[in-house]
Tab-separated table of C-alpha atoms in Angstrom:
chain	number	residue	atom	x	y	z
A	1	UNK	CA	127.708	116.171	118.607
A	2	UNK	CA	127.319	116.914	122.478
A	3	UNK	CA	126.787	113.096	124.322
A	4	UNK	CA	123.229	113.110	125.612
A	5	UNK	CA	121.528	110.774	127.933
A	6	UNK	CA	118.947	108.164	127.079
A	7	UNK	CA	115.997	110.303	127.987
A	8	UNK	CA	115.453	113.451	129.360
A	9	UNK	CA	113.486	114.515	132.085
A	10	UNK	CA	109.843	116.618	132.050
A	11	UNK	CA	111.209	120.356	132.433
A	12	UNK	CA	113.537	119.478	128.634
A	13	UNK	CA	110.424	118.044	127.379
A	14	UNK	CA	108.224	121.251	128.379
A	15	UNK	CA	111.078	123.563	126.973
A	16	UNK	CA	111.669	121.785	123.310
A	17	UNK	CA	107.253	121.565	122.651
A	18	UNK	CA	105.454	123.931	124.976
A	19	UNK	CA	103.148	120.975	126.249
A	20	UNK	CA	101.388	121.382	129.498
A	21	UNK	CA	102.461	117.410	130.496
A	22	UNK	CA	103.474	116.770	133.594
A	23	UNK	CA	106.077	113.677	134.809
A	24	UNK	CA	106.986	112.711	131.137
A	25	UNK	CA	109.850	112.058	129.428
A	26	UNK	CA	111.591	112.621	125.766
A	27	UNK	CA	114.107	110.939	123.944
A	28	UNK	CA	116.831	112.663	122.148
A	29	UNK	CA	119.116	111.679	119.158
A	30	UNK	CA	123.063	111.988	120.045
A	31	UNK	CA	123.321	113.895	117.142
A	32	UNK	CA	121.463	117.291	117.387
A	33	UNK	CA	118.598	116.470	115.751
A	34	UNK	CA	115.097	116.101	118.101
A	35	UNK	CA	113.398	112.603	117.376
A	36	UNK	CA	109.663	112.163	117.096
A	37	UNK	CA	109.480	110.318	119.849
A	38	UNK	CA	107.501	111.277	122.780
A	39	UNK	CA	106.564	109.247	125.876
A	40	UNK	CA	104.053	110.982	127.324
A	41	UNK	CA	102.910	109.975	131.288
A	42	UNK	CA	99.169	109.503	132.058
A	43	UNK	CA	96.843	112.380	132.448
A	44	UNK	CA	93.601	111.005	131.941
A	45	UNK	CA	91.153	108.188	130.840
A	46	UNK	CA	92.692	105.648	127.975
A	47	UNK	CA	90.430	104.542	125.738
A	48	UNK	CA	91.676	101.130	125.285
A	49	UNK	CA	90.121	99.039	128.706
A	50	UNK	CA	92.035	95.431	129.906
A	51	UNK	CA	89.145	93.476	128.904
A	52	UNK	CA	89.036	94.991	125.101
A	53	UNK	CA	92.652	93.853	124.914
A	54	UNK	CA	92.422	90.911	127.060
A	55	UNK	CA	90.125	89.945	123.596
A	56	UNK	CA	92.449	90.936	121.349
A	57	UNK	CA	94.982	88.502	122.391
A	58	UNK	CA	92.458	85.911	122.651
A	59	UNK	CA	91.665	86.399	119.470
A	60	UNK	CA	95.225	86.118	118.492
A	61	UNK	CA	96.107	83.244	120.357
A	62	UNK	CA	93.338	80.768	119.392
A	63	UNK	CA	91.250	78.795	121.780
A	64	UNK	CA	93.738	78.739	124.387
A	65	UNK	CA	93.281	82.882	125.140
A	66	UNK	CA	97.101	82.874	125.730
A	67	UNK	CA	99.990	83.271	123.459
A	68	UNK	CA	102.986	81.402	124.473
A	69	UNK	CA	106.016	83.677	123.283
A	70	UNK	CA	108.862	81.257	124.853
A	71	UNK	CA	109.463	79.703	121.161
A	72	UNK	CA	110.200	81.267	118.250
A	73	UNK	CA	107.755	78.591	117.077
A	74	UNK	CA	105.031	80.940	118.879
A	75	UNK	CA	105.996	83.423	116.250
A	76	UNK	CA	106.248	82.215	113.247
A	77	UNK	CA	103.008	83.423	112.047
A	78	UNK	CA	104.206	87.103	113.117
A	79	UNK	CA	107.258	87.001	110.714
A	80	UNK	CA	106.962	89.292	107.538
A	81	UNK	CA	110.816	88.283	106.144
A	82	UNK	CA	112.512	91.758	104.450
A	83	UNK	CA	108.492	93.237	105.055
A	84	UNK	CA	107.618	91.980	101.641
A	85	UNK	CA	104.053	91.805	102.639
A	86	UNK	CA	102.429	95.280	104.814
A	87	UNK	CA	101.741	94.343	108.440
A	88	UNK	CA	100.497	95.855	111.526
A	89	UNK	CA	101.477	93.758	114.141
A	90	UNK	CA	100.281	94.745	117.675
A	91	UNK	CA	101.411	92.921	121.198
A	92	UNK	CA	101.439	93.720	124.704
A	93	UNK	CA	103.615	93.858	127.791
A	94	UNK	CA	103.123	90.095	130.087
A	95	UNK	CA	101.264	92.354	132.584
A	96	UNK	CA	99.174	93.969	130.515
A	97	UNK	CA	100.296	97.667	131.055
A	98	UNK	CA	102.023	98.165	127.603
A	99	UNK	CA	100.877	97.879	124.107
A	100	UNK	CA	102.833	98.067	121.076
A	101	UNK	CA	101.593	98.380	117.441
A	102	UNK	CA	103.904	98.537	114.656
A	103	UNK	CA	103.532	98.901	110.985
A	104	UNK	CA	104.792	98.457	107.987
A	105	UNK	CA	103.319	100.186	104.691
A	106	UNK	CA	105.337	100.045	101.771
A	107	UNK	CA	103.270	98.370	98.860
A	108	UNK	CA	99.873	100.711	100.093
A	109	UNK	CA	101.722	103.861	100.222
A	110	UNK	CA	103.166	103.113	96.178
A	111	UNK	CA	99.821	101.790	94.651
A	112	UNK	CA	98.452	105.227	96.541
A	113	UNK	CA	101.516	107.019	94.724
A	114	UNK	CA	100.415	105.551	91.001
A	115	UNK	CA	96.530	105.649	91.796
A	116	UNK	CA	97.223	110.012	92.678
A	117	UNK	CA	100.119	110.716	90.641
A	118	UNK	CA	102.133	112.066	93.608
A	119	UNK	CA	105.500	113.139	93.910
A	120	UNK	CA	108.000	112.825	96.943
A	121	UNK	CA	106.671	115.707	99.540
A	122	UNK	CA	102.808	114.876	99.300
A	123	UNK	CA	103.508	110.897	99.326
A	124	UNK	CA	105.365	111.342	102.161
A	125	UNK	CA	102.590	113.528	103.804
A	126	UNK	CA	100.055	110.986	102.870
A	127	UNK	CA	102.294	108.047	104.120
A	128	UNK	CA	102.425	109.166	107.557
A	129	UNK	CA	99.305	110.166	107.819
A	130	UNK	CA	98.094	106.760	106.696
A	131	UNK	CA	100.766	104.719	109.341
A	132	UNK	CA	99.350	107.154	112.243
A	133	UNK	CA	95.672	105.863	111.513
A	134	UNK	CA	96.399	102.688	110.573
A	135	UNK	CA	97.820	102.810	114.223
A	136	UNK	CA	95.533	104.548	115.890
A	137	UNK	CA	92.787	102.279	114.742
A	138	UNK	CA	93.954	98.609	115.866
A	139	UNK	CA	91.716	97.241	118.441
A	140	UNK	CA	88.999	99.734	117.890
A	141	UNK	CA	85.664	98.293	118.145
A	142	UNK	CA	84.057	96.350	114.829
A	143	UNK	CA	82.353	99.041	111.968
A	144	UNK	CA	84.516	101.941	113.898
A	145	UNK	CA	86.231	104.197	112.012
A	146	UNK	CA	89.211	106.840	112.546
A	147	UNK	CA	89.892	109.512	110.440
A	148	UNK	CA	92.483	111.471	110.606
A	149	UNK	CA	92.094	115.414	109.068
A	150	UNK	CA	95.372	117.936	108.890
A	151	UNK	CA	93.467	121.369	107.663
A	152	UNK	CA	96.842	123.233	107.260
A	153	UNK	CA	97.381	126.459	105.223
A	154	UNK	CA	100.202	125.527	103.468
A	155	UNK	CA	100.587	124.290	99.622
A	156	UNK	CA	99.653	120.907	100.501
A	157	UNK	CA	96.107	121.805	101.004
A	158	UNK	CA	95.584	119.416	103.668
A	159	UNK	CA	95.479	115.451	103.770
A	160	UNK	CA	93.328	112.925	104.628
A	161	UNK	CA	93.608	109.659	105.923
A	162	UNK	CA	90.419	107.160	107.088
A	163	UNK	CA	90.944	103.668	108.892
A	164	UNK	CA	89.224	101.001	110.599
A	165	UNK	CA	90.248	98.233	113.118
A	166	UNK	CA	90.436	95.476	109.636
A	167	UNK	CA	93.362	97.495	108.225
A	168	UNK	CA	90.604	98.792	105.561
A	169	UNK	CA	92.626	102.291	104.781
A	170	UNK	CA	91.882	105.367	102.356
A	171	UNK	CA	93.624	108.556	101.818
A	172	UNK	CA	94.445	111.605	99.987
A	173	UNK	CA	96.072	114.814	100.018
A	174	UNK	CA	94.600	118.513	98.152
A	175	UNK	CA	97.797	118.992	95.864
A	176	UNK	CA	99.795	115.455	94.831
A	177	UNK	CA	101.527	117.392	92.489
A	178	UNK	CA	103.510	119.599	94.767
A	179	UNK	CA	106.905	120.239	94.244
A	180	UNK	CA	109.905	119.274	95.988
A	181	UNK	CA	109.809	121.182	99.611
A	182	UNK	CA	110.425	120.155	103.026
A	183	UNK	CA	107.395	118.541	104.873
A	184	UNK	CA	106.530	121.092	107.308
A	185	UNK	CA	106.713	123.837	104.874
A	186	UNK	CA	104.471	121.780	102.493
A	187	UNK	CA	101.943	121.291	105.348
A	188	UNK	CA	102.548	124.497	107.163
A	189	UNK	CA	100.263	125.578	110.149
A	190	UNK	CA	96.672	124.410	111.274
A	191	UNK	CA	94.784	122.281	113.304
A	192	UNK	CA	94.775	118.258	113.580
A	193	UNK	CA	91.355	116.981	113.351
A	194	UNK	CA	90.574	113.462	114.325
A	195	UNK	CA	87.191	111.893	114.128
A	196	UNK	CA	85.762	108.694	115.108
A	197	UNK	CA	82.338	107.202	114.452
A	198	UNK	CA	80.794	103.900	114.953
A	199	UNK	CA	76.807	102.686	113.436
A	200	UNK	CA	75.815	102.881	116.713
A	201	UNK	CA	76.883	105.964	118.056
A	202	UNK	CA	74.798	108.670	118.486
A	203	UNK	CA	77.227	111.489	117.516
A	204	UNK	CA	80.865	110.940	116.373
A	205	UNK	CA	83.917	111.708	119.219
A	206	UNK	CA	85.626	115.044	117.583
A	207	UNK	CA	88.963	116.373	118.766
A	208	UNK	CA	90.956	119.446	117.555
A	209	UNK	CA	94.735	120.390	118.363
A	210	UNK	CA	96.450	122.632	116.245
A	211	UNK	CA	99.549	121.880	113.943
A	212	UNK	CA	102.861	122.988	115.526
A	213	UNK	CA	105.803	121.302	113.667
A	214	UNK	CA	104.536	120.246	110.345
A	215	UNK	CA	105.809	116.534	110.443
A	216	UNK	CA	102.729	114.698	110.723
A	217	UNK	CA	103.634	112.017	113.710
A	218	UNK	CA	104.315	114.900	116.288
A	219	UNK	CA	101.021	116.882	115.901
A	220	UNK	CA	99.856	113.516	115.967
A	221	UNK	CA	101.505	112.450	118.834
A	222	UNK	CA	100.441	116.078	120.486
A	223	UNK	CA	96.588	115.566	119.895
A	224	UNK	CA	97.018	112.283	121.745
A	225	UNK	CA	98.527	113.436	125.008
A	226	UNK	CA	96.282	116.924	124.892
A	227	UNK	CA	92.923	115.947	123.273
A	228	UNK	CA	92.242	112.434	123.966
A	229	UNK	CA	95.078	112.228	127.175
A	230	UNK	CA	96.610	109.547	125.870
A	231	UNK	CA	100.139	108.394	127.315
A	232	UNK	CA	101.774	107.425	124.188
A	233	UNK	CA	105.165	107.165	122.073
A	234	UNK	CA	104.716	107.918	118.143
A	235	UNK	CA	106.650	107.527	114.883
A	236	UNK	CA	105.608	107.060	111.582
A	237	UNK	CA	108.002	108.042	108.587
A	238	UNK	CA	108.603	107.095	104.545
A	239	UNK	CA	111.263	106.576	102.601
A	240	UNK	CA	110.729	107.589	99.015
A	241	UNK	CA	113.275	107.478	96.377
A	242	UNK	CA	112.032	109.236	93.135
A	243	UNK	CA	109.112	107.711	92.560
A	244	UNK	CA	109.273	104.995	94.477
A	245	UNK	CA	108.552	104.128	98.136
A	246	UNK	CA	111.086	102.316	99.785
A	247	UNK	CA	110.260	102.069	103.485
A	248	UNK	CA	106.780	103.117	104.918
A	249	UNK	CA	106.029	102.559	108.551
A	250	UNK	CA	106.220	102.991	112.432
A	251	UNK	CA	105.271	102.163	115.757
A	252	UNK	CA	103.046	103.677	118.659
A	253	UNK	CA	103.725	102.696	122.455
A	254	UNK	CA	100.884	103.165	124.323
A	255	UNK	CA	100.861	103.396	128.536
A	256	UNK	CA	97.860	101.322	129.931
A	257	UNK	CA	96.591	101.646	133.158
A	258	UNK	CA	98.512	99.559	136.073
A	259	UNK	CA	101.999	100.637	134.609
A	260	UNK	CA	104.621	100.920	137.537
A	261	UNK	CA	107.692	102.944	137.266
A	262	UNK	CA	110.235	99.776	136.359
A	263	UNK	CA	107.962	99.398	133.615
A	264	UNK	CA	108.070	102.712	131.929
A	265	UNK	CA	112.156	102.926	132.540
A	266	UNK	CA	112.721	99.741	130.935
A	267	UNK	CA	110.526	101.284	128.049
A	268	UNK	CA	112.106	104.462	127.637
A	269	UNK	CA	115.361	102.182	127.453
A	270	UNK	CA	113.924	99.961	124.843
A	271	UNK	CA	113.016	103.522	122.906
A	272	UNK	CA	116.381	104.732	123.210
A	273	UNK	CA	117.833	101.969	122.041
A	274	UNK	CA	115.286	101.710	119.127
A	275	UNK	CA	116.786	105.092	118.225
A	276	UNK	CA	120.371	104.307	118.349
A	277	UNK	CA	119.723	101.071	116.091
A	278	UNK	CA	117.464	103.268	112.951
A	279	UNK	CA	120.313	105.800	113.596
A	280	UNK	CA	118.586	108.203	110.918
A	281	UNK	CA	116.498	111.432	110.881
A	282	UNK	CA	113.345	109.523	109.929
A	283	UNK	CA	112.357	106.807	112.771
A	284	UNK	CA	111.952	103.968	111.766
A	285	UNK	CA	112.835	103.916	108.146
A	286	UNK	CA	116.339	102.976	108.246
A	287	UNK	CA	115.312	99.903	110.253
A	288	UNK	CA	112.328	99.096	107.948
A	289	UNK	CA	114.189	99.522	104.772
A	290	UNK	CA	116.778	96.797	106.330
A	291	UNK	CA	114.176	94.468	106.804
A	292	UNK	CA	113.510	94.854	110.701
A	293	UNK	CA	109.482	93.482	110.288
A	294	UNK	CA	106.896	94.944	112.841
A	295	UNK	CA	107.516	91.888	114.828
A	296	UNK	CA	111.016	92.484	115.437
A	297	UNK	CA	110.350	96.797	116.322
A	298	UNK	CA	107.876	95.216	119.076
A	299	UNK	CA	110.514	92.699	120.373
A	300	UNK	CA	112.776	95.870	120.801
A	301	UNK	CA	110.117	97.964	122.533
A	302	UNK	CA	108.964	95.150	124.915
A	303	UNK	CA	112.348	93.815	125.544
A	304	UNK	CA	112.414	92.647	129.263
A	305	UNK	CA	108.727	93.344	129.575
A	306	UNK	CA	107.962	89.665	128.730
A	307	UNK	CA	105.923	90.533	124.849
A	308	UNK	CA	102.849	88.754	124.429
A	309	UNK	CA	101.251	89.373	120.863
A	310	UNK	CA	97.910	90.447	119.823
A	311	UNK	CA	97.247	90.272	116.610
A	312	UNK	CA	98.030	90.850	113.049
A	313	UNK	CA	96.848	92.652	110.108
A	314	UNK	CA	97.337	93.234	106.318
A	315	UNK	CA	96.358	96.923	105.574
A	316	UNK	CA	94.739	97.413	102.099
A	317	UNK	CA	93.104	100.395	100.281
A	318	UNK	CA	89.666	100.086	100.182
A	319	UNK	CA	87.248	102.787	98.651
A	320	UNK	CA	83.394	103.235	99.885
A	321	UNK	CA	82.680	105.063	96.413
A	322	UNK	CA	79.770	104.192	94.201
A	323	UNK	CA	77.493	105.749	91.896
A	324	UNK	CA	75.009	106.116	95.062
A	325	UNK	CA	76.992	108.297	96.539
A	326	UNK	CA	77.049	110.556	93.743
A	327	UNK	CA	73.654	110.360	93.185
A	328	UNK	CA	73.016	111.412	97.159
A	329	UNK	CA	75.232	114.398	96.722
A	330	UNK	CA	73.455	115.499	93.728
A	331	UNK	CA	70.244	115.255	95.708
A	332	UNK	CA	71.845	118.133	98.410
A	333	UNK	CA	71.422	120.318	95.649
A	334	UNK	CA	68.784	122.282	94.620
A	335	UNK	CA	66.543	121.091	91.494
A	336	UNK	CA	67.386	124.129	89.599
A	337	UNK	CA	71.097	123.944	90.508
A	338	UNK	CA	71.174	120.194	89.200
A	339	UNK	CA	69.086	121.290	86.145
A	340	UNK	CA	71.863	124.210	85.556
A	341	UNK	CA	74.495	121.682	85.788
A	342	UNK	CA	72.735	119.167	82.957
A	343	UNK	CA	71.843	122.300	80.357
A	344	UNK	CA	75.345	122.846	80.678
A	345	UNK	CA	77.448	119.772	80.692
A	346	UNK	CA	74.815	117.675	79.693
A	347	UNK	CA	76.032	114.562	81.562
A	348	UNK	CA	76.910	114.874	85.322
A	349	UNK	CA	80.978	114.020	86.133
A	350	UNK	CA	82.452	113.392	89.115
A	351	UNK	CA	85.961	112.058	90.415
A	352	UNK	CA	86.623	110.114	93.879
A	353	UNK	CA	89.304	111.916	95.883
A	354	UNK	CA	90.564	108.972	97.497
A	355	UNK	CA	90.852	106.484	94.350
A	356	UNK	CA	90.434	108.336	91.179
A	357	UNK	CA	87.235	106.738	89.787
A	358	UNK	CA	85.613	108.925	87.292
A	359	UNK	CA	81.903	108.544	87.324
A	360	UNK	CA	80.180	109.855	84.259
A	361	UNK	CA	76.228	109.976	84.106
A	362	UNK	CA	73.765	110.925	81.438
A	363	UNK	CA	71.480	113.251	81.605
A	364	UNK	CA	68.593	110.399	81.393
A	365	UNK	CA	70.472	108.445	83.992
A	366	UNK	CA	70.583	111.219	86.659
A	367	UNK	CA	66.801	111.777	86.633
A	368	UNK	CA	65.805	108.468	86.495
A	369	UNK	CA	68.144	107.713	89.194
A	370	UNK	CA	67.182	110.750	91.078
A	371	UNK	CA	63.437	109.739	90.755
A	372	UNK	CA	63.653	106.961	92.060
A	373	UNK	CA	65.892	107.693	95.087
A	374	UNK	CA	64.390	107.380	98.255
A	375	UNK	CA	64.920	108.326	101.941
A	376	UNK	CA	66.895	111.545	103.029
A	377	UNK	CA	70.268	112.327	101.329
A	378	UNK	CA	71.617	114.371	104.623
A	379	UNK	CA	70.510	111.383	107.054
A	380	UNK	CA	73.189	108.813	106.611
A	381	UNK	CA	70.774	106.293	108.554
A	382	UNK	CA	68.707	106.916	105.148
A	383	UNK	CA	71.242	106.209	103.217
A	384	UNK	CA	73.047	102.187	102.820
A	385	UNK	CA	74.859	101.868	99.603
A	386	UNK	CA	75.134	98.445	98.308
């Protein structure tokens, strides 16, 4: 394979993904394979602010609102040995300029296999998908929530992936039975649609990009520098063997403001040599499935940059279904559609996309329920589920 340097400059990056960015750079493998990996240079407004992380890491670091990374005492509560346990780790550059977040998401991304009965190409659809938000998400504000929407045309029939800043994750994808097919042929073309939404906010922030490779974490990575402006690097990946996940995970580099140009060199360094040491097609499995925690991917990415660490997270699935919620969609409909549905069926059936719950009600127990429902089913404000 032809010997290529660490990074290219902006005119290869325009060439290989038609985006309009300016000043940026992308990393190639030295094999001929293009990675995931794009680091994208400023363009616009970031949405995280030096204060909002300036509280993360006091959080992190206790009372002190400094974390001393001199030690490897300083770390110990970081480690995740082998990545028995799923972890999103986040930390940032000594002067503030550069955060990391890394993941690791093997044990969610198999209970999600067994709870949907999904094979290889949708659980790896649904894994990345997941990784991106659970990414995305760190450090958002409390009660915020990112969701992440590919409407594609292809047989996957789109996925769906929902996160908050707790790790709190839910997902699913419109066929889990596909058969085996390559990724981007599975998805196939589209538009990325990522929503977020907080109590307070009077309408939720929408963006739109459309789908251009099929691969999850570089549509991704492309709504971030053209929607939201975001200078960022992205790569999320699985490793799934049969049935079983083996590696789930990956990392997002994110350009704050104050970044100088020694900065960003000595992280598109760190990024090439990230690549060199996965060495495989699927950033950063290779290093995940050898153990390589979260922890250890942000020591690589911050290396000379003096890493000062955030905080840490377990992800978990969590579902927000509940009879409630059924009963609220039920009351969208018209009477005479509901009374249709009961002279038919005679009970009322319904099955949560994102965990599998079947919820079965009686005839009786839908218009009792329905009687005494209150408030308006299409004003969420109306509607709090206990």
């Amino acid at each position: 394979a032809m010997k290529m340097n660490n990074y290219l400059k902006a005119a290869c990056l325009i060439m290989m993904i038609h985006l309009p960015v300016s000043n940026g750079f992308c990393l190639r493998r030295h094999q001929h394979l293009v990675t995931r990996l794009l680091f994208f240079r400023k363009q616009g407004k970031l949405p995280f602010t030096s204060s909002s992380l300036r509280s993360q890491e006091k959080r992190s670091s206790g009372e002190n609102g400094s974390a001393d990374t001199n030690g490897d005492s300083s770390l110990e509560q970081y480690r995740n040995e082998n990545n028995v346990r799923d972890q999103v780790f986040s930390a940032i550059s000594g002067d503030g300029s550069v955060k990391v977040t890394a993941c690791t998401a093997r044990n969610l991304l198999n209970d999600m296999m067994l709870a949907h009965t999904m094979t290889a190409t949708p659980a790896d659809a649904l894994g990345r998908t997941l990784v991106c938000a659970l990414m995305m998400s760190n450090g958002m504000q409390d009660e915020q929530t990112l969701q992440i929407t590919m409407n594609s045309d292809g047989p996957i029939r789109g996925i769906v992936a929902i996160s908050n800043s707790l790790g709190e994750v839910r997902g699913y994808v419109g066929s889990p039975m596909l058969g085996d097919m390559a990724l981007n042929e599975a998805v196939g073309l589209g538009a990325v649609q990522i929503v977020k939404n907080h109590p307070s906010w009077p309408n939720p922030y929408n963006g739109i990009t459309s789908i251009r490779h099929g691969d999850i974490d570089r549509d991704i990575g492309a709504y971030l520098a053209e929607s939201e402006q975001r200078s960022c690097a992205l790569a999320a990946a699985t490793s799934i063997n049969g049935i079983l996940c083996t590696a789930a995970g990956g990392y997002l580099v994110e350009q704050l403001p104050g970044a100088d140009s020694e900065t960003l060199e000595q992280i598109s360094k760190n990024l090439a040599t990230l690549v060199e040491k996965d060495g495989g097609d699927t950033l950063p499995t290779n290093l995940l499935g050898a153990g390589v925690s979260p922890l250890e991917i942000a020591e690589i990415l911050l290396d000379g940059l003096d890493m000062k660490p955030l905080q840490q997270i377990e992800p978990k699935f969590t579902c927000k279904c509940n009879s409630d919620r059924l009963i609220r969609a039920l009351r969208l409909l018209s009477p005479a559609d509901v009374d249709e549905i009961l002279e038919k069926e005679e009970k009322i059936e319904a099955r949560c996309e994102f965990c599998g719950k079947v919820y079965s009600m009686s005839e009786d127990e839908v218009r009792k329920e329905m009687a005494n429902a209150k408030g308006d089913p299409a004003k969420d404000e109306d509607f709090n589920p206990q």
